[in-house]
Amino acid sequence: MAVDSTLPSPLGAPVCEKDAKALQFIEEMTMNVDSVQEKVLGEILSRNAETEYLKRFQLSGVTDRETFKSKIPVVTYEDLQPDIQRIADGDKSPILSAHPISEFLTSSGTSAGERKLMPTIHEELDRRQLLYSLLMPVMNLYVPELDKGKGLYFLFVKAETKTPGGLVARPVLTSYYKSDHFKTRPYDPFNVYTSPNEAILCVDSFQSMYTQMLCGLIMREDVLRVGAVFASGLLRAIRFLQINWKQLAHDIETGTLNPKVTDVSIRECMNKMLKPNPELAEFITKECSEENWECIITRIWPNTKYLDVIVTGAMAQYIPTLEYYSGGLPMACTMYASSECYFGLNLKPMCKPSEVSYTIMPNMAYFEFLPHESSVSDLSRDSPPRLVDLPDVEVGKEYELIVTTYAGLCRYRVGDILRVTGFHNAAPQFRFIRRKNVLLSIESDKTDEAELQKAIENASVLLKEFNTSVVEYTSYADTKVIPGHYVIYWELLVKDSANAPTDEVLNQCCLQMEESLNSVYRQSRVADNSIGPLEIRVVKNGTFEELMDYAISRDASINQYKVSRCVSFTPIMELLDARVVSKHFSPALPHWTPATSSVKAHTA
Ligand code: AMP
């Protein structure tokens, strides 16, 4: 369709023909939510009519919504696990999808301690690419002249493995960065990165980060936006600069590359870029050697207009630290996505983090919403839950997101709780409220109550020979220092004070807890260094009783009072910290190898 780029879109005035087309596309999608959704479901059900999964529920080629809703159950990952395991083991018959499964995407959500494996098909890359292509046209409405410079984005790939049947298993962003969609993307003046592909694609996180930071420093004057996928990633980059600025400044001064960067393609590419620049090296030395790192981002990259990082959901805990380092630059949360499916984008990316709403694009998948107040029993087979369609959600209500994807997930519970904040045309906009059942999170790790409980039980075994037990515990994600770490408060019952557990034993308890946590946690500790050693703080006897007294004084019912397994409320933290008698840290790294993270995923 011909688009007149001189005409402003209802979203704003596009800066070029390409943006005009993208904005027009957003308008079309958001105006026709219901018909697009109907078409998407029709396409998914007709192409997958012969799959084992749809045949199992006797859908027999019917594609209308009512039949679909009456016959297909709402499921969790655990329900699909036997089918997914067969695919992982090499069964190529059309189980979930008529299109061949091209790879598995390893979600940061876990099942039985291991990353969930999400089957995907090749064409999903196009759908993800389409959503990415809408982000800059929206941003250009709010921030002018982004074509006059570059983006310093810290982007990383992670280790990948193969399933027993030979399919690759890797995180969705690794899959995207390694695809031709990303590697051979056409030049777009509005979307130029300082990081070369060679650095982004290097699986060694030190070499990758080092090179990306070095390029960002060399091109400091060109940088107009600084970002990472999540806030935690950008803070890791700042921490990296704190630790490595001397070597970086040395490389810039001499025009040589740190010998620790051994990757051949990076060295080749950096040899072309590096020239001795003593003036820049001196500037970096001056800024970084100062004790005070407030506003370091704007001091080093003075033309930065905004930070591009997700600070919604669990990442909100990093907002104050990012504000400190950036002198309060706007933080743009541009999109909402997952391994299962990319969902949508923020049409007002420069709004305050607390006001971010994502508009789900109806062409990405078929979306349904389970009213959050629905109880678990509503999901029993005899009384099918009343799921609401995308256009019918109500402002102010909270829902759990359910997706039916082109790759073959049917009525799959993503686990995210969203609140409707309004509409753009007929498309609802959602605030991300939280992920269900997540107690602790530092970056992509998600630890739930059951996992924490199990970890405590495993660690307590070490206390047995000291006739000691854990009477009460709670936890908190300490992100004041980067990398953040888990803090577990323990109240102990030591029956024989002459034989109390030693420091050494309590340190080992920390490690034992880490060994018991899920593979995403352990990968972050071992491969990414993005989580620090777990800490146990032993509190004085009677502390948890004091906590109960405090809660009751604030209106909790004495009968219903339960120790909260995770705390963040300042007065409670202060009370706990004032009662600490000893602190212990994990003395070593827990076990983690890529192989245990996905291949063996569900053989247990
Ligand atoms: P993964 O499956 O590992 O890709 O993680 C996807 C999950 O990350 C989503 O289901 C959300 O819980 C979370 N997530 C993704 N994007 C956002 C966002 N913009 N704001 C808050 N949480 C997000």
XYZ file of C-alpha atoms and ligand atoms in Angstrom:
627
model
C 0.000 0.000 0.000
C 1.344 3.463 -0.891
C 1.959 5.595 2.164
C 2.251 9.344 2.107
C 5.057 10.056 4.557
C 4.033 13.691 4.752
C 0.799 12.713 6.514
C 1.177 12.458 10.280
C 0.076 9.157 11.767
C -2.302 9.393 14.745
C 0.778 8.341 16.714
C 2.754 11.373 15.501
C 4.646 12.663 12.471
C 6.967 10.043 10.956
C 10.484 11.137 10.034
C 10.787 9.064 6.869
C 8.853 6.855 4.482
C 9.978 3.677 6.245
C 8.714 4.974 9.604
C 5.443 6.071 8.016
C 4.843 2.507 6.846
C 5.644 1.085 10.269
C 3.319 3.533 12.042
C 0.599 2.821 9.531
C 1.031 -0.884 10.225
C 0.649 -0.273 13.969
C -2.510 1.722 13.279
C -3.983 -1.024 11.111
C -3.189 -3.744 13.625
C -4.507 -1.824 16.603
C -7.700 -0.751 14.839
C -8.572 -4.250 13.695
C -7.637 -6.303 16.749
C -10.607 -8.628 16.605
C -10.397 -9.480 12.919
C -6.605 -9.862 13.055
C -6.938 -12.197 16.033
C -9.597 -14.244 14.280
C -7.379 -14.527 11.216
C -4.324 -15.496 13.286
C -6.224 -18.246 15.105
C -7.683 -19.481 11.799
C -4.203 -19.651 10.252
C -2.687 -21.442 13.226
C -5.470 -24.002 13.487
C -5.693 -24.741 9.784
C -1.981 -25.172 9.229
C -1.715 -27.340 12.345
C -4.950 -29.278 11.768
C -3.062 -32.520 11.220
C -0.804 -32.197 14.246
C -0.985 -34.880 16.868
C -1.847 -32.296 19.500
C -4.910 -30.808 17.837
C -6.084 -34.250 16.712
C -5.762 -35.459 20.307
C -8.483 -32.995 21.238
C -10.610 -33.812 18.202
C -10.455 -30.385 16.673
C -10.625 -32.069 13.248
C -9.736 -29.058 11.187
C -12.294 -26.690 12.725
C -10.855 -23.198 13.062
C -13.529 -21.139 14.792
C -12.920 -19.636 18.200
C -15.847 -21.254 19.983
C -14.903 -24.813 19.070
C -11.260 -24.074 19.834
C -12.143 -22.741 23.265
C -14.465 -25.612 24.079
C -12.083 -28.386 23.060
C -8.554 -27.237 23.750
C -7.426 -27.135 27.381
C -5.449 -24.347 28.990
C -2.033 -25.814 29.771
C 1.230 -25.224 31.558
C 4.703 -26.254 30.477
C 4.502 -29.364 32.617
C 1.441 -30.531 30.643
C 3.386 -30.241 27.384
C 6.600 -31.690 28.693
C 6.123 -35.253 27.355
C 5.459 -33.874 23.857
C 8.406 -31.488 24.099
C 10.675 -34.289 25.281
C 9.742 -36.383 22.244
C 10.657 -33.503 19.940
C 13.918 -32.989 21.841
C 14.669 -36.693 21.468
C 14.357 -36.451 17.707
C 10.727 -37.312 16.855
C 10.156 -35.304 13.689
C 6.468 -36.133 13.232
C 4.095 -33.157 13.471
C 3.453 -33.248 17.201
C 2.745 -29.612 18.058
C 3.450 -27.877 14.767
C 3.006 -28.820 11.114
C 6.114 -26.795 10.313
C 9.399 -28.406 11.297
C 10.728 -27.352 14.696
C 13.871 -25.398 13.822
C 15.323 -25.148 17.332
C 14.478 -24.885 21.011
C 14.510 -21.568 22.798
C 15.656 -21.951 26.388
C 13.475 -19.818 28.582
C 14.678 -18.214 31.797
C 11.570 -19.737 33.321
C 12.415 -23.148 34.722
C 10.679 -26.439 35.259
C 12.124 -28.916 37.750
C 15.182 -26.684 38.075
C 16.031 -26.597 34.363
C 15.264 -24.041 31.673
C 12.016 -24.655 29.832
C 12.544 -25.686 26.220
C 10.278 -23.775 23.849
C 9.966 -25.281 20.403
C 10.067 -22.708 17.623
C 9.809 -22.657 13.826
C 11.940 -20.780 11.347
C 9.304 -18.230 10.324
C 8.972 -16.986 13.924
C 12.217 -15.088 13.268
C 10.299 -12.956 10.753
C 7.642 -12.219 13.334
C 10.247 -11.180 15.901
C 12.012 -9.082 13.286
C 8.726 -7.386 12.451
C 8.228 -6.321 16.056
C 11.812 -5.020 16.264
C 11.224 -3.016 13.082
C 8.451 -1.053 14.797
C 10.548 0.156 17.726
C 12.656 2.887 16.120
C 9.773 4.444 14.141
C 7.969 4.929 17.466
C 11.099 6.202 19.201
C 11.772 8.647 16.378
C 8.433 10.311 17.163
C 9.771 11.310 20.568
C 13.539 11.726 20.186
C 14.767 13.728 17.203
C 17.887 13.161 15.147
C 18.737 9.657 16.228
C 20.215 9.214 12.756
C 22.990 11.628 13.687
C 24.810 9.154 15.895
C 24.937 5.624 17.279
C 23.565 3.369 19.960
C 25.907 1.825 22.534
C 24.093 -1.425 23.275
C 25.574 -4.226 25.339
C 24.242 -7.335 23.603
C 25.383 -10.879 24.269
C 25.018 -14.424 23.039
C 25.073 -17.336 25.428
C 26.287 -20.906 25.183
C 24.109 -23.237 23.161
C 23.672 -26.970 23.299
C 22.052 -29.735 21.278
C 19.193 -31.929 22.365
C 19.579 -35.710 22.030
C 17.671 -35.468 18.730
C 20.141 -32.890 17.397
C 18.138 -29.686 17.714
C 19.958 -26.576 18.897
C 18.802 -25.200 22.273
C 19.668 -21.583 23.112
C 18.127 -18.394 24.438
C 15.866 -16.471 22.071
C 18.223 -13.491 21.822
C 21.173 -15.752 21.016
C 19.060 -17.252 18.255
C 18.161 -13.788 16.951
C 21.680 -12.306 17.060
C 23.056 -15.359 15.259
C 20.403 -15.181 12.542
C 20.898 -13.504 9.180
C 18.043 -11.190 10.169
C 20.448 -9.590 12.602
C 23.878 -10.318 11.126
C 23.107 -9.074 7.640
C 20.585 -6.407 8.571
C 20.426 -3.612 6.015
C 22.033 -0.331 7.009
C 19.565 1.901 8.820
C 20.904 5.318 9.830
C 18.515 5.354 12.790
C 19.788 2.070 14.126
C 23.577 1.970 14.035
C 25.372 0.228 16.882
C 28.853 0.956 18.192
C 29.356 -2.768 18.896
C 30.595 -4.781 15.933
C 28.785 -8.067 15.229
C 32.048 -9.893 15.966
C 31.905 -8.672 19.574
C 28.189 -9.343 20.054
C 28.581 -12.855 18.655
C 31.560 -13.838 20.814
C 30.344 -16.368 23.366
C 33.068 -15.479 25.890
C 31.347 -12.862 28.019
C 34.577 -11.087 29.070
C 35.902 -10.695 25.527
C 32.506 -9.642 24.259
C 31.920 -7.050 26.984
C 35.490 -5.765 26.800
C 35.279 -5.135 23.075
C 31.819 -3.587 23.242
C 32.961 -1.230 26.009
C 36.147 -0.351 24.129
C 34.165 0.521 20.992
C 31.718 2.558 23.063
C 34.602 4.527 24.565
C 36.301 5.099 21.232
C 33.055 6.390 19.727
C 31.936 8.238 22.852
C 31.001 11.445 21.060
C 28.750 9.573 18.602
C 26.744 7.748 21.245
C 23.138 9.021 21.410
C 21.605 6.189 23.425
C 22.982 3.611 25.801
C 21.258 0.325 26.403
C 21.080 -3.360 27.178
C 18.114 -5.681 27.142
C 17.496 -5.513 30.867
C 18.567 -2.907 33.432
C 20.742 -5.508 35.167
C 22.784 -5.876 31.956
C 23.549 -2.170 31.743
C 24.604 -2.081 35.388
C 26.905 -5.008 34.749
C 28.505 -2.974 31.987
C 29.086 -0.050 34.383
C 30.573 -2.447 36.916
C 32.787 -3.869 34.169
C 34.046 -0.380 33.390
C 34.801 0.167 37.089
C 36.950 -2.939 37.143
C 38.589 -2.668 33.714
C 38.962 1.031 32.893
C 42.732 1.064 33.393
C 43.312 -1.642 30.798
C 40.760 -0.045 28.462
C 42.495 3.321 28.782
C 45.822 1.625 28.114
C 44.493 0.056 24.909
C 43.150 3.427 23.764
C 46.381 5.190 24.581
C 48.552 2.690 22.729
C 46.176 1.619 19.993
C 46.633 -2.034 20.978
C 44.150 -4.670 22.107
C 44.201 -6.378 25.520
C 45.867 -9.792 24.964
C 43.063 -11.372 26.986
C 40.879 -10.777 23.928
C 41.941 -13.756 21.880
C 38.963 -14.174 19.556
C 40.436 -13.980 16.054
C 37.515 -12.222 14.380
C 37.354 -9.603 17.149
C 41.098 -8.972 16.905
C 40.876 -8.565 13.136
C 38.025 -6.138 13.374
C 39.548 -4.130 16.247
C 42.932 -3.886 14.518
C 41.208 -1.801 11.872
C 39.543 0.430 14.447
C 42.254 0.990 17.076
C 44.570 3.990 16.712
C 46.608 5.481 19.562
C 44.526 8.230 21.177
C 46.321 9.493 24.313
C 43.906 12.390 24.720
C 40.895 10.084 24.991
C 42.823 7.740 27.288
C 43.610 10.647 29.567
C 39.978 11.726 29.636
C 38.822 8.207 30.561
C 41.486 7.925 33.237
C 40.421 11.243 34.715
C 36.713 10.380 34.818
C 37.071 6.803 35.993
C 39.706 7.393 38.640
C 37.392 9.722 40.498
C 35.853 8.208 43.593
C 32.435 9.506 42.663
C 30.761 7.731 39.764
C 27.552 9.713 39.855
C 26.438 10.614 36.298
C 29.270 8.517 34.838
C 27.127 7.661 31.817
C 26.553 11.257 30.817
C 30.109 12.228 31.686
C 31.587 9.621 29.363
C 28.843 9.684 26.753
C 27.723 13.321 26.920
C 25.326 13.151 23.958
C 23.201 10.352 25.386
C 19.519 11.230 25.094
C 18.065 8.206 26.842
C 18.787 4.761 28.246
C 17.195 1.866 26.388
C 16.614 -0.817 29.017
C 13.701 -2.728 30.457
C 13.036 -1.456 33.967
C 9.556 -2.919 34.364
C 8.739 -6.025 36.396
C 11.608 -7.441 38.435
C 13.954 -4.874 36.861
C 12.262 -1.966 38.650
C 14.622 -2.577 41.573
C 17.459 -1.100 39.480
C 15.825 2.245 38.681
C 17.474 4.256 41.518
C 20.963 2.944 40.659
C 20.500 3.699 36.977
C 19.250 7.173 37.830
C 22.385 7.706 39.885
C 24.759 6.655 37.118
C 22.884 8.489 34.382
C 21.903 11.695 36.157
C 18.234 10.883 35.671
C 18.190 10.239 31.908
C 14.863 8.919 30.628
C 14.679 5.116 30.620
C 12.861 3.719 27.632
C 11.190 0.320 27.994
C 10.450 -0.413 24.391
C 9.103 -3.937 24.183
C 7.613 -6.917 25.954
C 8.614 -10.355 24.733
C 9.423 -13.920 25.738
C 10.825 -17.154 24.391
C 7.306 -18.388 23.764
C 6.330 -15.382 21.693
C 7.089 -11.680 21.217
C 4.092 -9.788 22.515
C 4.155 -6.071 21.871
C 5.667 -2.646 22.261
C 5.440 0.545 24.263
C 3.882 3.281 22.141
C 5.063 5.976 24.568
C 8.648 4.867 25.170
C 9.712 8.092 26.892
C 7.136 7.821 29.659
C 8.144 7.276 33.286
C 8.965 3.656 34.200
C 5.960 3.529 36.520
C 3.671 4.452 33.621
C 4.932 1.989 31.041
C 2.215 0.077 29.216
C 2.756 -2.380 26.411
C 0.404 -2.665 23.463
C 0.109 -6.285 22.416
C 0.296 -6.632 18.636
C -2.536 -8.905 17.527
C -0.588 -10.379 14.610
C 2.043 -12.012 16.824
C -0.088 -14.886 18.178
C -3.596 -15.560 19.440
C -3.956 -14.064 22.897
C -6.383 -14.891 25.683
C -6.584 -13.640 29.219
C -7.414 -15.501 32.380
C -8.944 -13.086 34.900
C -6.442 -13.129 37.702
C -8.988 -13.656 40.432
C -9.920 -17.007 38.829
C -9.015 -19.728 41.233
C -7.045 -22.800 40.294
C -10.198 -24.917 40.497
C -11.616 -22.868 37.628
C -9.043 -24.580 35.495
C -10.276 -28.101 36.110
C -11.447 -29.902 32.994
C -15.140 -30.060 34.111
C -15.526 -26.303 34.345
C -13.475 -24.716 31.595
C -12.119 -21.314 32.597
C -13.713 -18.264 31.085
C -10.886 -16.727 29.167
C -11.299 -13.252 27.739
C -10.209 -12.330 24.204
C -7.740 -9.546 23.510
C -10.289 -6.885 22.496
C -12.552 -7.701 25.442
C -10.300 -7.172 28.426
C -11.403 -4.462 30.846
C -9.453 -1.447 31.982
C -8.230 -1.779 35.586
C -8.487 -5.583 35.672
C -5.607 -7.998 36.009
C -5.166 -11.065 33.855
C -2.781 -13.917 33.307
C -1.534 -14.059 29.718
C -2.353 -17.167 27.648
C -0.916 -17.651 24.155
C -1.554 -19.817 21.141
C 1.439 -19.522 18.836
C 2.322 -20.320 15.231
C 5.016 -22.642 16.606
C 2.337 -24.854 18.177
C 1.784 -23.801 21.783
C -1.966 -23.934 22.371
C -3.594 -21.972 25.168
C -0.282 -21.889 27.011
C 0.038 -20.081 30.345
C 2.996 -17.725 30.080
C 2.913 -16.979 33.818
C 2.838 -13.176 33.533
C 0.222 -11.080 35.313
C -0.775 -7.943 33.417
C -3.120 -5.058 34.226
C -5.090 -3.251 31.532
C -4.356 0.468 31.619
C -6.175 1.687 28.522
C -6.498 1.233 24.787
C -4.794 2.447 21.656
C -7.547 2.232 19.057
C -9.090 -1.180 19.795
C -5.857 -2.615 21.207
C -5.575 -2.902 24.959
C -2.448 -1.703 26.703
C -0.995 -3.585 29.618
C 1.151 -2.806 32.585
C 3.448 -5.675 33.510
C 2.557 -6.450 37.121
C 4.637 -9.469 37.965
C 5.562 -12.958 37.087
C 3.596 -15.557 39.010
C 5.384 -17.330 41.849
C 8.679 -15.483 41.607
C 10.226 -14.773 44.962
C 13.783 -13.725 44.146
C 15.316 -12.355 40.959
C 18.605 -10.570 40.292
C 18.632 -10.686 36.513
C 16.963 -13.377 34.402
C 16.928 -15.875 37.293
C 13.537 -16.550 38.817
C 13.467 -18.419 42.109
C 10.136 -19.480 43.518
C 9.128 -20.349 47.056
C 9.348 -24.097 46.554
C 12.884 -23.840 45.151
C 14.000 -21.689 48.051
C 12.441 -24.101 50.535
C 14.190 -27.055 48.898
C 17.526 -25.216 48.939
C 17.125 -24.470 52.651
C 16.296 -28.110 53.347
C 19.360 -29.317 51.438
C 21.632 -26.868 53.225
C 20.192 -27.731 56.646
C 21.396 -31.299 56.221
C 24.905 -29.956 56.897
C 23.720 -28.680 60.284
C 22.472 -32.045 61.507
C 25.759 -33.240 62.950
C 25.812 -30.035 65.006
C 22.369 -30.763 66.356
C 21.217 -27.510 64.834
C 18.173 -26.686 62.714
C 16.790 -23.699 60.815
C 13.715 -22.519 62.734
C 12.692 -19.703 60.424
C 13.985 -18.021 57.315
C 13.297 -15.266 54.878
C 15.192 -13.811 51.931
C 15.856 -10.776 49.875
C 17.533 -9.856 46.568
C 20.316 -7.431 47.448
C 21.044 -5.302 44.385
C 22.717 -2.388 46.125
C 26.082 -3.669 44.922
C 26.524 -5.031 41.394
C 26.440 -7.952 40.857
C 23.489 -8.411 43.163
C 23.163 -11.484 45.331
C 20.635 -13.482 47.334
C 20.573 -12.844 51.077
C 18.950 -15.480 53.278
C 18.165 -14.677 56.906
C 18.346 -17.701 59.150
C 17.233 -18.098 62.708
C 18.927 -21.204 64.098
C 18.112 -23.495 66.942
C 21.472 -24.648 68.312
C 20.768 -27.417 70.821
C 24.342 -27.851 71.981
C 26.148 -24.527 72.108
C 29.463 -26.268 72.769
C 29.113 -27.884 69.354
C 27.599 -25.020 67.311
C 28.157 -25.027 63.514
C 31.419 -23.327 62.591
C 31.824 -20.463 60.133
C 33.205 -22.949 57.659
C 30.049 -25.074 57.886
C 27.768 -22.075 57.472
C 29.765 -20.981 54.412
C 29.268 -24.464 53.018
C 25.529 -24.097 53.678
C 25.570 -21.071 51.333
C 27.191 -23.141 48.598
C 24.835 -26.032 49.211
C 21.881 -23.675 48.726
C 23.365 -22.434 45.461
C 23.870 -26.005 44.248
C 20.158 -26.578 44.869
C 18.931 -23.536 42.939
C 17.828 -23.711 39.304
C 20.155 -23.762 36.320
C 19.458 -20.151 35.310
C 20.685 -19.028 38.724
C 23.779 -21.231 38.484
C 24.531 -20.116 34.927
C 24.348 -16.484 36.044
C 26.780 -17.266 38.859
C 29.228 -19.346 36.828
C 29.167 -18.272 33.191
C 27.916 -14.701 33.359
C 29.149 -13.558 36.776
C 25.955 -11.586 36.986
C 24.994 -12.860 40.435
C 27.339 -12.642 43.430
C 27.899 -15.348 46.095
C 24.822 -16.224 48.137
C 24.892 -14.863 51.673
C 23.385 -16.288 54.851
C 22.828 -13.840 57.690
C 22.227 -15.604 60.969
C 19.906 -13.581 63.182
C 19.497 -13.625 66.960
C 17.011 -16.039 68.504
C 13.572 -14.490 68.761
C 13.997 -12.249 65.697
C 11.176 -13.860 63.741
C 8.875 -13.519 66.733
C 9.693 -9.828 66.732
C 8.852 -9.756 63.030
C 5.470 -11.289 63.800
C 4.853 -8.707 66.540
C 5.698 -6.010 64.053
C 3.324 -7.422 61.412
C 0.524 -7.745 63.955
C 1.061 -4.188 65.096
C 0.450 -3.289 61.468
C -2.877 -5.127 61.348
C -1.920 -8.685 60.366
C -4.178 -11.270 61.933
C -2.426 -13.375 64.551
C -4.086 -16.548 63.274
C -3.197 -15.984 59.696
C 0.284 -14.602 60.161
C 2.822 -16.432 58.011
C 6.474 -15.560 57.689
C 6.994 -13.898 54.368
C 9.652 -15.864 52.495
C 10.931 -12.737 50.808
C 11.155 -9.240 52.266
C 11.735 -5.826 50.768
C 9.933 -3.440 53.127
C 12.581 -1.145 54.663
C 11.493 -1.272 58.354
C 11.499 -5.082 58.210
C 14.914 -5.149 56.594
C 16.201 -2.771 59.228
C 14.818 -4.924 62.001
C 16.412 -8.040 60.511
C 19.768 -6.382 59.890
C 19.868 -5.023 63.428
C 19.609 -8.611 64.737
C 22.325 -10.181 62.572
C 24.907 -12.103 64.584
C 27.036 -13.454 61.733
C 27.309 -13.280 57.946
C 28.437 -16.065 55.641
C 29.137 -16.243 51.936
C 29.351 -19.039 49.450
C 33.058 -19.905 49.220
C 32.976 -21.281 45.668
C 30.953 -21.420 42.477
C 28.138 -23.961 42.222
C 28.186 -26.477 39.411
C 26.924 -25.465 36.028
C 27.676 -26.645 32.512
C 25.711 -25.831 29.360
C 24.967 -29.516 28.941
C 23.040 -29.782 32.161
C 21.168 -26.602 31.407
C 19.115 -27.815 28.521
C 19.929 -31.158 26.983
C 19.267 -33.196 30.054
C 16.417 -30.873 30.761
C 13.583 -33.250 31.196
C 15.037 -36.669 31.313
C 14.815 -36.753 35.098
P 12.241 -15.552 28.684
O 11.237 -16.591 28.435
O 13.441 -16.018 29.407
O 12.564 -14.868 27.414
O 11.591 -14.458 29.649
C 10.395 -13.820 29.281
C 9.804 -13.184 30.491
O 10.564 -12.020 30.859
C 8.418 -12.663 30.257
O 7.446 -13.671 30.314
C 8.310 -11.652 31.388
O 8.047 -12.302 32.614
C 9.708 -11.050 31.410
N 9.709 -9.835 30.565
C 9.950 -9.744 29.249
N 9.821 -8.479 28.814
C 9.474 -7.739 29.893
C 9.174 -6.374 30.104
N 9.234 -5.486 29.119
N 8.850 -5.983 31.365
C 8.809 -6.870 32.375
N 9.076 -8.170 32.243
C 9.394 -8.613 31.011
